[in-house]
Amino acid sequence: MVRKGFGLKTAAIGGLAAMLIAAMPIAHADD
């Protein structure tokens, strides 16, 4: 069983990655 802390960190990193991926098309469209 994975520790809860690890799961929270993974979720946080996943959220940040999703935000970056979502922001990429916006940045390119702005150019």
Backbone as a printed PyTorch tensor [residue, N CA C, xyz], in Angstrom:
tensor([[[  0.8500,  -1.2020,   0.0000],
         [  0.0000,   0.0000,   0.0000],
         [  0.8820,   1.2470,   0.0000]],

        [[  0.5810,   2.1590,  -0.8850],
         [  1.3680,   3.3860,  -0.9760],
         [  0.9450,   4.3490,   0.1260]],

        [[  1.9070,   5.0590,   0.6640],
         [  1.6030,   6.0260,   1.7280],
         [  0.7250,   7.1570,   1.1980]],

        [[ -0.1290,   7.6880,   2.0720],
         [ -1.0410,   8.7610,   1.6680],
         [ -0.2500,   9.9760,   1.1990]],

        [[  0.8470,  10.2940,   1.8890],
         [  1.6590,  11.4550,   1.5190],
         [  2.1320,  11.3530,   0.0820]],

        [[  2.5540,  10.1500,  -0.3210],
         [  3.0340,   9.9620,  -1.6910],
         [  1.9060,  10.2160,  -2.6820]],

        [[  0.7220,   9.7530,  -2.3370],
         [ -0.4250,   9.9460,  -3.2180],
         [ -0.7550,  11.4220,  -3.3810]],

        [[ -0.6700,  12.1640,  -2.2670],
         [ -0.9650,  13.5990,  -2.3240],
         [  0.0560,  14.3090,  -3.1910]],

        [[  1.3220,  13.9340,  -3.0360],
         [  2.3760,  14.5650,  -3.8360],
         [  2.1640,  14.2520,  -5.3150]],

        [[  1.8120,  13.0110,  -5.6050],
         [  1.5820,  12.6170,  -6.9980],
         [  0.4220,  13.4120,  -7.5890]],

        [[ -0.6350,  13.5910,  -6.7920],
         [ -1.7990,  14.3430,  -7.2640],
         [ -1.4190,  15.7950,  -7.5170]],

        [[ -0.5950,  16.3560,  -6.6360],
         [ -0.1760,  17.7550,  -6.7860],
         [  0.6680,  17.9190,  -8.0450]],

        [[  1.6160,  16.9950,  -8.2400],
         [  2.4800,  17.0580,  -9.4260],
         [  1.6420,  16.8620, -10.6910]],

        [[  0.7020,  15.9380, -10.6290],
         [ -0.1660,  15.6870, -11.7770],
         [ -0.9910,  16.9230, -12.1070]],

        [[ -1.4670,  17.6190, -11.0660],
         [ -2.2570,  18.8310, -11.2780],
         [ -1.4180,  19.9160, -11.9270]],

        [[ -0.1790,  20.0750, -11.4460],
         [  0.7120,  21.0950, -12.0130],
         [  1.0240,  20.7610, -13.4700]],

        [[  1.2680,  19.4820, -13.7430],
         [  1.5840,  19.0650, -15.1090],
         [  0.3860,  19.3350, -16.0210]],

        [[ -0.8130,  19.0580, -15.5230],
         [ -2.0180,  19.2890, -16.3240],
         [ -2.1710,  20.7760, -16.6280]],

        [[ -1.8690,  21.6240, -15.6420],
         [ -1.9720,  23.0710, -15.8420],
         [ -0.9730,  23.5250, -16.9040]],

        [[  0.2500,  23.0010, -16.8400],
         [  1.2740,  23.3870, -17.8140],
         [  0.8680,  22.9470, -19.2160]],

        [[  0.3760,  21.7070, -19.3260],
         [ -0.0370,  21.1800, -20.6300],
         [ -1.2060,  22.0010, -21.1790]],

        [[ -2.1240,  22.4000, -20.2870],
         [ -3.2850,  23.1800, -20.7240],
         [ -2.8640,  24.5860, -21.1270]],

        [[ -1.8050,  25.1010, -20.5080],
         [ -1.3610,  26.4700, -20.7920],
         [ -0.5310,  26.5360, -22.0750]],

        [[  0.0670,  25.4300, -22.4690],
         [  0.9210,  25.4250, -23.6620],
         [  0.1770,  25.8790, -24.9240]],

        [[ -0.9920,  25.3230, -25.2520],
         [ -1.7170,  25.7520, -26.4580],
         [ -2.0730,  27.2320, -26.3920]],

        [[ -2.3940,  27.7240, -25.1950],
         [ -2.7540,  29.1390, -25.0270],
         [ -1.5430,  30.0100, -25.3520]],

        [[ -0.3790,  29.6080, -24.8720],
         [  0.8400,  30.3800, -25.1140],
         [  1.1610,  30.3920, -26.6100]],

        [[  1.0010,  29.2460, -27.2640],
         [  1.2940,  29.1710, -28.6970],
         [  0.2740,  29.9870, -29.4950]],

        [[ -0.9760,  29.9500, -29.0630],
         [ -2.0200,  30.6840, -29.7740],
         [ -1.7890,  32.1830, -29.6270]],

        [[ -1.2430,  32.5790, -28.4840],
         [ -0.9820,  33.9990, -28.2430],
         [  0.1370,  34.4890, -29.1530]],

        [[  0.9840,  33.5650, -29.5850],
         [  2.1080,  33.9200, -30.4710],
         [  1.6300,  33.9440, -31.9170]]])
